[in-house]
Coordinates of C-alpha atoms and ligand atoms in Angstrom, one line a residue:
X16 CA -19.4 35.1 47.9
X17 CA -17.2 32.4 47.1
X18 CA -17.1 30.1 44.0
X19 CA -18.1 27.2 46.2
X20 CA -21.4 28.6 47.2
X21 CA -22.5 29.5 43.9
X22 CA -21.6 25.8 43.0
X23 CA -24.2 24.8 45.1
X24 CA -26.8 27.6 44.2
X25 CA -29.8 26.5 42.3
X26 CA -28.2 27.7 39.1
X27 CA -25.2 24.5 39.2
X28 CA -21.9 25.1 38.4
X29 CA -20.3 28.0 36.3
X30 CA -18.7 27.3 33.3
X31 CA -15.4 29.4 33.7
X32 CA -14.2 31.9 36.0
X33 CA -15.9 35.2 34.5
X34 CA -19.2 32.9 34.3
X35 CA -19.1 32.2 38.0
X36 CA -18.5 36.2 38.4
X37 CA -21.7 37.2 36.7
X38 CA -23.6 34.4 38.7
X39 CA -22.5 35.4 42.0
X40 CA -23.7 39.3 40.9
X41 CA -27.2 37.5 39.8
X42 CA -27.5 35.8 43.6
X43 CA -26.3 39.0 45.0
X44 CA -28.9 40.9 43.4
X45 CA -31.5 38.8 43.8
X46 CA -30.7 37.6 47.4
X47 CA -30.9 41.8 48.5
X48 CA -33.4 42.4 46.3
X49 CA -35.6 44.9 48.7
X50 CA -32.4 46.7 49.4
X51 CA -31.0 46.9 46.3
X52 CA -34.4 48.2 45.2
X53 CA -34.2 50.8 48.0
X54 CA -30.8 52.0 47.2
X55 CA -31.5 52.3 43.1
X56 CA -34.5 54.5 44.4
X57 CA -32.3 56.5 46.7
X58 CA -29.6 57.1 44.0
X59 CA -31.8 57.9 41.2
X60 CA -33.8 60.7 43.3
X61 CA -30.5 62.1 44.8
X62 CA -28.9 62.6 41.3
X63 CA -32.3 63.8 39.9
X64 CA -33.5 66.0 42.6
X65 CA -32.9 69.2 41.1
X66 CA -34.6 68.5 37.9
X67 CA -37.7 69.9 36.9
X68 CA -40.1 67.4 37.3
X69 CA -38.9 66.2 40.9
X70 CA -38.8 70.0 42.0
X71 CA -42.2 70.3 40.3
X72 CA -43.8 67.5 42.9
X73 CA -41.9 69.2 45.6
X74 CA -40.1 66.4 46.7
X75 CA -37.2 68.1 48.3
X76 CA -34.0 66.0 48.8
X77 CA -36.2 63.1 50.3
X78 CA -35.3 59.7 48.8
X79 CA -37.3 57.3 50.6
X80 CA -39.9 55.3 49.1
X81 CA -42.6 56.6 51.2
X82 CA -42.0 60.3 50.1
X83 CA -41.7 58.9 46.6
X84 CA -44.9 57.3 46.8
X85 CA -47.1 59.6 48.3
X86 CA -45.5 62.8 46.1
X87 CA -45.3 61.5 42.5
X88 CA -47.8 60.4 40.1
X89 CA -48.1 57.5 38.2
X90 CA -48.0 58.5 34.9
X91 CA -48.1 57.4 31.2
X92 CA -46.0 58.7 27.9
X93 CA -49.1 60.9 27.3
X94 CA -48.5 62.8 30.6
X95 CA -44.6 63.1 29.7
X96 CA -45.4 64.2 26.1
X97 CA -45.0 67.5 26.8
X98 CA -41.8 67.6 28.3
X99 CA -40.5 65.0 26.1
X100 CA -41.4 67.1 23.1
X101 CA -39.3 70.0 24.9
X102 CA -36.2 67.8 25.2
X103 CA -36.6 66.7 21.4
X104 CA -36.9 70.3 20.4
X105 CA -33.3 71.2 21.9
X106 CA -34.3 72.5 25.3
X107 CA -30.8 71.4 27.6
X108 CA -32.1 72.3 30.9
X109 CA -32.7 69.4 33.2
X110 CA -36.1 68.6 32.9
X111 CA -36.5 64.6 33.8
X112 CA -32.7 63.9 34.1
X113 CA -29.8 65.9 35.6
X114 CA -27.7 63.5 33.1
X115 CA -27.7 65.0 29.7
X116 CA -30.3 63.4 27.3
X117 CA -27.7 61.6 24.8
X118 CA -30.6 60.5 22.6
X119 CA -33.9 59.1 22.3
X120 CA -34.8 55.4 22.0
X121 CA -37.8 54.9 19.6
X122 CA -40.2 52.5 21.3
X123 CA -42.4 50.2 19.1
X124 CA -44.9 51.4 21.2
X125 CA -46.7 54.2 19.7
X126 CA -48.6 57.7 20.6
X127 CA -51.0 59.2 18.6
X128 CA -49.7 56.9 15.7
X129 CA -45.8 58.2 16.0
X130 CA -43.1 55.8 18.1
X131 CA -43.0 57.3 21.4
X132 CA -39.4 58.8 22.1
X133 CA -37.9 57.6 25.1
X134 CA -35.1 59.7 26.7
X135 CA -31.6 58.0 27.4
X136 CA -28.6 58.7 29.2
X137 CA -25.1 57.5 28.0
X138 CA -25.0 55.0 31.1
X139 CA -27.7 53.3 30.3
X140 CA -25.8 51.5 27.5
X141 CA -23.3 50.1 30.7
X142 CA -26.4 49.1 32.4
X143 CA -27.8 47.2 29.5
X144 CA -24.5 46.1 28.2
X145 CA -24.3 44.4 31.9
X146 CA -27.2 42.5 31.7
X147 CA -26.3 41.2 28.1
X148 CA -23.4 40.1 30.0
X149 CA -25.1 37.9 32.3
X150 CA -27.0 35.9 29.4
X151 CA -24.6 33.7 28.4
X152 CA -23.1 32.8 32.1
X153 CA -26.6 31.5 32.7
X154 CA -26.9 29.5 29.2
X155 CA -23.7 27.9 29.5
X156 CA -25.4 26.3 33.1
X157 CA -27.7 24.4 30.5
X158 CA -25.9 24.0 27.6
X159 CA -22.2 22.8 27.5
X160 CA -19.8 23.4 24.7
X161 CA -20.6 26.8 23.5
X162 CA -17.1 27.8 23.3
X163 CA -16.8 25.1 20.7
X164 CA -18.5 26.7 18.1
X165 CA -20.4 30.1 16.7
X166 CA -23.9 31.7 17.1
X167 CA -25.7 32.6 13.7
X168 CA -27.9 35.6 14.7
X169 CA -29.3 37.6 12.3
X170 CA -28.8 41.3 14.0
X171 CA -30.0 44.5 12.1
X172 CA -29.6 48.2 12.6
X173 CA -32.8 50.6 11.2
X174 CA -32.9 53.5 10.2
X175 CA -32.4 56.5 12.5
X176 CA -33.7 60.5 12.3
X177 CA -32.7 63.8 14.3
X178 CA -35.2 65.5 16.4
X179 CA -35.6 69.5 15.8
X180 CA -33.1 70.0 18.7
X181 CA -30.6 67.6 17.2
X182 CA -30.8 64.7 19.4
X183 CA -30.6 61.1 17.5
X184 CA -33.6 58.9 17.5
X185 CA -33.6 55.3 16.9
X186 CA -34.2 52.0 17.7
X187 CA -32.5 50.7 21.2
X188 CA -31.0 47.9 19.6
X189 CA -29.7 50.3 16.9
X190 CA -28.3 52.6 19.3
X191 CA -27.0 49.1 20.9
X192 CA -25.0 47.6 18.0
X193 CA -23.4 51.1 17.2
X194 CA -21.8 51.4 20.2
X195 CA -18.4 51.0 21.1
X196 CA -19.8 48.5 24.0
X197 CA -20.9 46.4 21.0
X198 CA -18.4 47.1 18.2
X199 CA -15.5 46.9 20.7
X200 CA -16.4 43.9 22.8
X201 CA -13.9 41.6 23.7
X202 CA -13.4 38.3 22.4
X203 CA -15.2 35.7 24.4
X204 CA -15.2 32.2 23.1
X205 CA -18.9 31.5 24.6
X206 CA -20.1 34.5 22.6
X207 CA -18.6 34.5 18.9
X208 CA -21.2 35.6 16.2
X209 CA -20.9 34.4 12.4
X210 CA -21.7 37.6 11.2
X211 CA -19.3 40.4 11.1
X212 CA -19.7 43.7 12.5
X213 CA -20.1 45.3 9.0
X214 CA -23.0 43.1 7.9
X215 CA -24.8 43.6 11.6
X216 CA -23.9 47.7 10.8
X217 CA -25.0 47.8 7.1
X218 CA -28.2 50.1 7.0
X219 CA -29.3 48.2 3.8
X220 CA -31.7 45.4 5.0
X221 CA -31.0 43.2 2.0
X222 CA -27.4 43.4 1.9
X223 CA -27.0 43.2 5.6
X224 CA -29.1 40.1 5.5
X225 CA -27.4 38.6 2.3
X226 CA -24.2 38.7 4.1
X227 CA -25.2 37.5 7.7
X228 CA -26.7 34.6 5.4
X229 CA -23.7 34.2 3.3
X230 CA -21.6 34.0 6.3
X231 CA -23.4 31.6 8.4
X232 CA -23.9 29.2 4.9
X233 CA -20.1 29.2 5.3
X234 CA -19.7 28.4 8.6
X235 CA -22.9 26.2 8.6
X236 CA -20.6 23.0 10.8
X237 CA -19.3 25.7 13.1
X238 CA -23.1 26.8 14.2
X239 CA -24.1 26.0 17.5
X240 CA -27.3 28.1 17.8
X241 CA -29.2 30.1 15.7
X242 CA -31.1 33.2 16.7
X243 CA -32.5 36.9 16.3
X244 CA -33.9 39.2 18.9
X245 CA -38.0 37.9 17.6
X246 CA -39.2 35.0 16.4
X247 CA -40.3 36.8 13.4
X248 CA -37.0 37.7 12.6
X249 CA -35.6 34.4 12.6
X250 CA -38.8 33.3 10.2
X251 CA -38.1 36.1 8.1
X252 CA -34.3 35.1 7.5
X253 CA -35.6 31.3 6.5
X254 CA -38.2 33.2 4.0
X255 CA -34.8 35.1 2.9
X256 CA -32.8 32.0 2.2
X257 CA -36.2 30.5 0.3
X258 CA -36.0 33.7 -2.0
X259 CA -32.1 33.9 -2.2
X260 CA -30.6 30.2 -1.9
X261 CA -29.9 29.9 -5.8
X262 CA -27.7 33.1 -5.6
X263 CA -26.0 32.2 -2.2
X264 CA -24.9 29.0 -3.8
X265 CA -23.6 30.9 -6.7
X266 CA -21.9 33.1 -4.7
X267 CA -20.3 30.2 -2.8
X268 CA -19.3 28.6 -5.8
X269 CA -17.5 31.0 -7.5
X270 CA -15.9 32.8 -4.4
X271 CA -17.2 36.0 -5.3
X272 CA -20.0 38.5 -4.0
X273 CA -23.6 39.1 -5.5
X274 CA -23.2 42.6 -7.1
X275 CA -26.2 43.9 -5.5
X276 CA -24.1 44.0 -2.1
X277 CA -22.7 47.3 -2.9
X278 CA -21.7 48.4 1.0
X279 CA -17.8 49.1 0.9
X280 CA -17.2 47.7 4.3
X281 CA -19.0 44.6 3.5
X282 CA -17.3 43.9 0.5
X283 CA -13.9 44.7 2.0
X284 CA -14.5 42.3 5.3
X285 CA -16.0 39.5 2.8
X286 CA -13.1 39.4 0.6
X287 CA -11.4 37.6 3.8
X288 CA -14.0 35.1 4.1
X289 CA -15.2 34.2 0.5
X290 CA -13.8 31.3 -1.0
X291 CA -14.9 29.1 -3.8
X292 CA -16.3 25.8 -2.4
X293 CA -18.2 23.7 -4.9
X294 CA -19.3 20.9 -2.4
X295 CA -20.9 23.5 0.0
X296 CA -22.7 25.0 -2.9
X297 CA -24.0 21.6 -3.9
X298 CA -25.1 21.4 -0.6
X299 CA -27.0 23.9 -0.3
X300 CA -28.7 23.7 -4.0
X301 CA -29.6 20.2 -2.4
X302 CA -31.0 21.0 0.6
X303 CA -32.9 24.4 -0.8
X304 CA -33.8 22.8 -3.8
X305 CA -36.2 20.6 -2.4
X306 CA -39.9 21.3 -2.0
X307 CA -40.2 20.0 1.3
X308 CA -38.4 22.9 3.8
X309 CA -39.5 20.9 7.3
X310 CA -36.3 20.7 9.5
X311 CA -34.8 23.3 6.9
X312 CA -32.5 24.7 10.0
X313 CA -30.9 21.6 11.6
X314 CA -30.4 20.3 7.7
X315 CA -28.2 23.3 7.1
X316 CA -26.6 24.0 10.4
X317 CA -26.7 20.3 11.5
X318 CA -25.0 21.2 15.1
X319 CA -27.5 23.8 16.1
X320 CA -28.2 23.1 19.9
X321 CA -31.2 26.0 20.2
X322 CA -32.9 28.3 18.6
X323 CA -32.3 31.9 20.5
X324 CA -35.5 33.8 19.7
X325 CA -38.4 35.2 22.1
X326 CA -41.4 33.5 21.6
X327 CA -43.1 34.7 24.7
X328 CA -46.1 37.5 24.0
X329 CA -47.3 38.1 21.0
X330 CA -44.4 36.3 19.8
X331 CA -45.7 33.0 20.8
X332 CA -48.1 32.5 17.5
X333 CA -44.9 31.4 15.7
X334 CA -43.6 28.5 17.8
X335 CA -45.4 26.3 15.7
X336 CA -43.3 27.5 12.5
X337 CA -40.2 27.5 14.3
X338 CA -40.8 24.0 15.6
X339 CA -41.9 23.0 11.6
X340 CA -37.9 24.4 10.5
X341 CA -35.9 23.2 13.3
X342 CA -37.5 19.9 14.1
X343 CA -38.6 21.2 17.5
X344 CA -35.5 22.3 18.5
X345 CA -35.6 24.0 22.1
X346 CA -36.2 27.6 22.0
X347 CA -34.4 30.0 24.5
X348 CA -36.4 33.3 25.6
X349 CA -33.3 34.5 27.5
X350 CA -34.2 38.3 28.4
X351 CA -37.0 40.8 28.9
X352 CA -36.6 44.4 27.7
X353 CA -37.7 47.4 26.6
X354 CA -36.3 50.9 25.2
X355 CA -37.3 52.5 28.6
X356 CA -35.3 49.8 30.3
X357 CA -33.6 46.4 30.5
X358 CA -36.0 44.5 33.0
X359 CA -34.2 41.0 33.6
X360 CA -33.5 37.7 32.4
X361 CA -34.6 34.0 32.2
X362 CA -32.6 32.1 34.3
X363 CA -33.9 28.5 33.3
X364 CA -33.5 29.6 29.5
X365 CA -34.1 26.2 28.1
X366 CA -37.6 25.5 29.4
X367 CA -40.5 25.2 27.5
X368 CA -41.8 28.1 25.9
X369 CA -45.2 27.9 27.8
X370 CA -42.9 27.8 31.2
X371 CA -40.4 31.1 30.7
X372 CA -40.2 33.3 33.9
X373 CA -38.1 36.5 33.8
X374 CA -36.4 37.1 36.6
X375 CA -36.6 41.1 37.3
X376 CA -33.0 42.3 38.0
X377 CA -33.2 44.8 41.1
X378 CA -30.4 46.9 40.0
X379 CA -31.7 47.8 36.4
X380 CA -34.4 50.3 37.6
X381 CA -36.9 51.0 40.5
X382 CA -39.8 48.5 39.9
X383 CA -43.3 48.8 41.2
X384 CA -46.5 46.7 40.4
X385 CA -50.1 48.2 39.9
X386 CA -52.4 45.3 40.6
X387 CA -54.1 44.2 37.5
X388 CA -58.0 43.1 38.7
X389 CA -60.3 44.4 36.4
X390 CA -62.9 44.3 39.3
X391 CA -61.1 46.4 41.7
X392 CA -61.1 49.8 41.5
X393 CA -57.0 50.0 41.7
X394 CA -56.5 51.5 37.9
X395 CA -54.8 55.0 37.8
X396 CA -57.9 57.2 37.8
X397 CA -56.7 60.5 38.9
X398 CA -53.1 61.9 38.9
X399 CA -54.1 63.3 42.4
X400 CA -54.4 60.2 44.6
X401 CA -51.7 57.5 43.5
X402 CA -53.1 53.8 43.2
X403 CA -51.6 51.3 45.7
X404 CA -48.7 50.1 44.0
X405 CA -46.5 47.1 44.9
X406 CA -43.2 46.7 45.6
X407 CA -40.5 44.2 44.2
X408 CA -40.2 42.3 47.0
X409 CA -43.7 42.0 48.2
X410 CA -45.6 40.3 45.2
X411 CA -47.7 37.7 45.5
X412 CA -47.2 34.6 43.3
X413 CA -50.1 33.6 41.0
X414 CA -51.3 37.5 40.6
X415 CA -51.2 39.9 37.7
X416 CA -49.6 43.1 37.9
X417 CA -48.8 46.0 35.2
X418 CA -45.3 47.0 35.2
X419 CA -44.1 50.6 36.6
X420 CA -40.6 51.6 36.6
X421 CA -38.4 54.6 37.8
X422 CA -35.2 54.9 35.4
X423 CA -32.2 56.5 35.8
X424 CA -32.7 58.1 32.7
X425 CA -35.4 60.2 34.5
X426 CA -39.1 58.0 34.2
X427 CA -40.7 58.5 37.3
X428 CA -43.4 55.9 38.2
X429 CA -44.1 55.1 34.6
X430 CA -46.5 52.4 33.4
X431 CA -45.2 50.2 30.8
X432 CA -48.1 48.9 29.7
X433 CA -46.7 45.3 30.0
X434 CA -49.2 42.8 32.2
X435 CA -46.9 40.6 34.4
X436 CA -47.8 37.0 36.2
X437 CA -45.9 36.1 39.6
X438 CA -45.0 32.7 38.8
X439 CA -42.5 32.3 42.0
X440 CA -38.9 33.8 43.4
X441 CA -35.3 33.6 43.0
X442 CA -33.7 34.3 46.1
X443 CA -35.7 37.5 46.9
X444 CA -36.5 38.5 43.2
X445 CA -39.8 37.9 41.8
X446 CA -40.1 36.1 38.3
X447 CA -42.8 36.6 36.1
X448 CA -44.9 35.4 33.1
X449 CA -44.9 38.0 30.4
X450 CA -48.9 37.7 30.0
X451 CA -49.6 40.3 27.5
X452 CA -49.2 43.7 26.6
X453 CA -52.5 46.0 27.4
X454 CA -54.4 47.1 24.6
X455 CA -52.6 45.3 22.1
X456 CA -55.2 43.7 19.3
X457 CA -53.1 42.8 16.3
X458 CA -49.1 42.2 15.8
X459 CA -46.9 40.4 13.4
X460 CA -43.6 41.7 14.2
X461 CA -42.6 44.8 16.3
X462 CA -46.0 46.3 15.4
X463 CA -48.7 46.6 17.7
X464 CA -52.1 47.7 16.8
X465 CA -55.0 48.7 19.2
X466 CA -58.6 48.5 18.8
X467 CA -59.1 52.5 18.6
X468 CA -56.4 52.4 15.3
X469 CA -58.0 49.2 13.8
X470 CA -61.3 51.0 14.0
X471 CA -60.1 54.3 12.8
X472 CA -58.5 52.1 9.9
X473 CA -62.0 50.6 9.2
X474 CA -63.6 54.0 9.3
X475 CA -61.3 55.6 6.9
X476 CA -61.5 52.7 4.3
X477 CA -65.1 52.6 4.3
X478 CA -65.5 56.2 3.3
X479 CA -64.1 54.8 -0.4
X480 CA -67.1 52.5 -0.2
X481 CA -69.5 55.8 -0.4
X482 CA -69.9 55.8 -3.9
X483 CA -71.2 52.2 -4.0
X484 CA -73.6 52.8 -1.3
X485 CA -72.4 50.4 0.8
X486 CA -71.0 50.3 4.2
X487 CA -69.2 48.0 6.8
X488 CA -71.4 46.5 9.2
X489 CA -69.4 44.5 11.4
X490 CA -65.8 43.8 11.1
X491 CA -63.2 41.8 13.1
X492 CA -59.3 40.8 12.6
X493 CA -57.1 38.1 12.4
X494 CA -53.4 38.2 12.5
X495 CA -52.2 35.4 9.7
X496 CA -48.9 34.2 10.5
X497 CA -49.4 31.1 8.2
X498 CA -47.0 32.7 5.4
X499 CA -44.1 34.7 5.7
X500 CA -44.2 37.3 6.4
X501 CA -47.4 37.4 8.1
X502 CA -50.2 39.7 7.2
X503 CA -53.3 41.4 8.8
X504 CA -56.6 40.1 7.6
X505 CA -59.7 41.9 8.0
X506 CA -63.3 40.1 7.6
X507 CA -65.8 42.8 6.7
X508 CA -69.5 42.1 6.2
X509 CA -70.9 44.6 4.0
X510 CA -74.5 46.0 3.7
X511 CA -74.5 47.3 -0.2
X512 CA -77.8 49.2 -0.9
X513 CA -77.8 48.9 -4.6
X514 CA -77.2 45.4 -5.6
X515 CA -76.6 46.6 -9.3
X516 CA -73.2 48.3 -7.9
X517 CA -71.6 46.7 -5.3
X518 CA -68.1 47.6 -4.2
X519 CA -65.6 46.5 -7.3
X520 CA -62.1 44.3 -6.2
X521 CA -60.6 47.4 -7.0
X522 CA -62.4 49.4 -4.4
X523 CA -61.9 46.9 -1.7
X524 CA -58.1 46.6 -2.8
X525 CA -58.1 50.4 -2.5
X526 CA -59.5 50.0 1.0
X527 CA -57.0 47.5 1.8
X528 CA -54.3 50.3 1.3
X529 CA -56.5 53.2 2.8
X530 CA -56.4 50.7 6.1
X531 CA -52.7 50.5 6.1
X532 CA -52.1 54.0 5.1
X533 CA -54.0 54.6 8.5
X534 CA -52.0 52.4 10.5
X535 CA -49.5 53.8 13.0
X536 CA -45.6 54.2 11.8
X537 CA -44.3 51.1 13.2
X538 CA -46.6 48.9 11.2
X539 CA -46.1 50.9 7.8
X540 CA -42.2 50.5 8.7
X541 CA -42.7 47.1 8.7
X542 CA -44.4 46.8 5.4
X543 CA -42.1 49.3 4.1
X544 CA -38.6 49.1 5.2
X545 CA -38.7 46.1 6.8
X546 CA -40.5 43.9 4.6
X547 CA -41.7 41.7 7.6
X548 CA -45.3 42.6 7.3
X549 CA -47.4 41.2 3.9
X550 CA -49.9 43.2 2.2
X551 CA -53.1 43.6 4.5
X552 CA -56.1 41.4 2.9
X553 CA -59.7 42.3 3.1
X554 CA -62.1 39.1 3.3
X555 CA -65.6 40.2 2.6
X556 CA -68.2 37.6 4.4
X557 CA -71.7 36.8 3.4
X558 CA -74.4 38.9 5.1
X559 CA -75.4 37.4 8.7
X560 CA -72.0 35.9 9.2
X561 CA -71.6 38.0 12.5
X562 CA -74.7 37.0 13.7
X563 CA -73.7 33.5 13.5
X564 CA -70.6 34.4 15.3
X565 CA -73.0 35.7 18.1
X566 CA -74.9 32.5 18.0
X567 CA -72.0 30.5 18.4
X568 CA -70.4 32.8 21.4
X569 CA -74.0 32.4 23.0
X570 CA -74.3 28.6 22.4
X571 CA -70.9 28.7 24.3
X572 CA -72.2 30.7 27.2
X573 CA -71.9 34.2 26.4
X574 CA -74.5 36.6 27.8
X575 CA -76.8 38.0 25.2
X576 CA -76.6 41.2 26.3
X577 CA -73.4 41.6 27.2
X578 CA -72.2 40.1 23.8
X579 CA -69.7 42.4 21.7
X580 CA -68.1 41.3 18.5
X581 CA -64.5 40.8 19.1
X582 CA -62.9 42.9 17.1
X583 CA -59.8 40.4 17.1
X584 CA -60.3 36.4 16.6
X585 CA -57.6 33.5 16.9
X586 CA -60.0 30.9 18.2
X587 CA -60.0 27.8 15.7
X588 CA -63.5 27.4 15.3
X589 CA -64.7 30.9 14.9
X590 CA -61.7 31.3 12.4
X591 CA -63.3 28.0 10.4
X592 CA -66.6 29.7 10.4
X593 CA -65.3 33.2 9.2
X594 CA -63.3 31.6 6.5
X595 CA -66.5 29.1 5.6
X596 CA -68.5 32.3 4.8
X597 CA -65.9 34.1 2.6
X598 CA -67.2 35.4 -0.9
X599 CA -64.3 37.2 -1.9
X600 CA -60.8 38.1 -0.7
X601 CA -58.8 41.5 -1.8
X602 CA -55.1 42.7 -0.6
X603 CA -53.4 45.7 -0.8
X604 CA -51.9 46.8 -4.3
X605 CA -49.0 48.8 -3.2
X606 CA -47.1 49.4 -0.1
X607 CA -48.4 52.2 2.3
X608 CA -46.5 55.4 2.7
X609 CA -43.5 55.7 5.1
X610 CA -40.6 57.9 5.5
X611 CA -38.3 58.1 8.9
X612 CA -40.3 60.1 10.9
X613 CA -40.0 63.7 11.3
X614 CA -40.4 64.8 14.7
X615 CA -43.1 67.6 14.4
Ligands
AMP13 P1 -39.9 48.3 22.4 O1 -39.8 49.4 23.9 O2 -39.9 48.5 21.1 O3 -38.3 48.1 22.8 O4 -40.7 46.9 23.4 C1 -40.6 46.5 24.4 C2 -41.7 45.8 24.4 O5 -41.5 44.4 23.9 C3 -41.7 45.5 26.2 O6 -42.7 46.3 26.9 C4 -42.9 44.3 25.9 O7 -44.1 44.3 25.6 C5 -42.3 43.1 24.8 N1 -41.1 42.2 24.9 C6 -39.8 42.6 25.3 N2 -39.2 41.1 25.7 C7 -40.1 40.6 25.9 C8 -40.3 39.0 26.2 N3 -39.0 38.5 26.4 N4 -41.2 38.9 25.9 C9 -42.9 39.2 25.4 N5 -42.2 40.5 25.2 C10 -41.5 41.3 25.4

């Protein structure tokens, strides 16, 4: 395709020759979505024909869609768990993938309380890198001049473990930041970060954040965009600034580095960046010393054109706070990805968050879609009668689907658990609104707590009330993001059978901690290692409150026979009702237990 035809494409003129190529690639992939998908599937099946998994389903040498769909079941992580455990334990035979498993990616989705382990292969890094390489060319169509400055991105690695068989297990971004693809990325004037690699790659989250913030402050005039992966991460950085600006200003005034930053490679690299600048230190003290932190992002980084953070899905709850700190700067949600596979990108990244649609890139994996119609019987009920899944090119606008993927790394017809709604097409590739992740009740950061986990946590904690002859008669929950970090609030209605011996504050605080101990490992990691979730809070409400809640729901049209207590609330009038009935509040007194997971 000539550059001319890209100029007339709906995406507009590219900023440079490199961008033109990237945009051309997007055009080619999306114009030929169906045939690209057919080829991707054939390639995946051909190379993996002799894996234990595909041989088990007697696929033979077939690589066509019909045979694939008729023989291969739609599965969840739990179905694959025994095979994944064998790989983790060191079985190097081609179980799922003919290519050797290079490492495990630890998803923030959990299974039996632990992060899911996604096997991946070396070449997937290139596929992820390819998707990243498309983001700035698209952004450059909407925001000009991004080559004239830098991006202040707060990027972090997390702890990694080894499986019993010796494979590394770590989050996908940790894998990416530690890869040669990231560390040795060629200089690109449109993609220069203020954070040095040494800071991003420091495993200590305080030292990493401190250094990234310090560099961002030194380069405040150059910063054109401010970002983190998710909205919660950017707000954590703001909170960090609130807590540490005095020390940061001191470092800038003296040109020396806080002694709490001990990492040798950071100290070495910062030696070339630090310089005494009393003007800048005065400025920071003046801005941060004010009680009012409204628009702090644009006050400190005045040339910021947009925030680069995901605010779709569960992260939408942070939009008002981000608007407060940034004076309503545009919030660009650029991509949609997971540990299993990187899916696609937003071709209109400066649009309003409520209008974000992600275009799935047909070259990333083979995609199928399970219609999400609760009334129909299209849900997967047995492995033997596969449901009718729809191909990428044949989706209907306005309908909701659950994403099912077949990847190069050896997941076949795997249910990701995301519900997407088709909003339109770019050429012949569908675009999706991210509706929700299935079964997630509460989420503050990357944690995802479902109803069963909350129920188990309440059951565990309420055992501590036995000595008070008290039980929890009803409960509901709320993700409170008014303060940073946010925290879980659990409303409890108690039945105390012995009013002379009702539960003490100490006991209820222990209940908070017992709940935290019972929640999954991602929650506990956020609490302990990332400090991205605050102490869990129990709000005890007056007797009869949940009956009032039911009366309220019925007054708004709920059926009295079908009414169920909502296990999570966010609707303001309900929150107001609950909060007006609170008799006492209790916070978890200490951190729950968390250590990097051992895989057995
Ligand atoms: P993980 O496996 O921990 O990498 O989490 C991946 C999940 O995060 C996806 O399956 C989605 O549920 C969610 N996610 C990723 N990107 C987005 C996005 N742009 N908008 C909303 N949710 C997202």
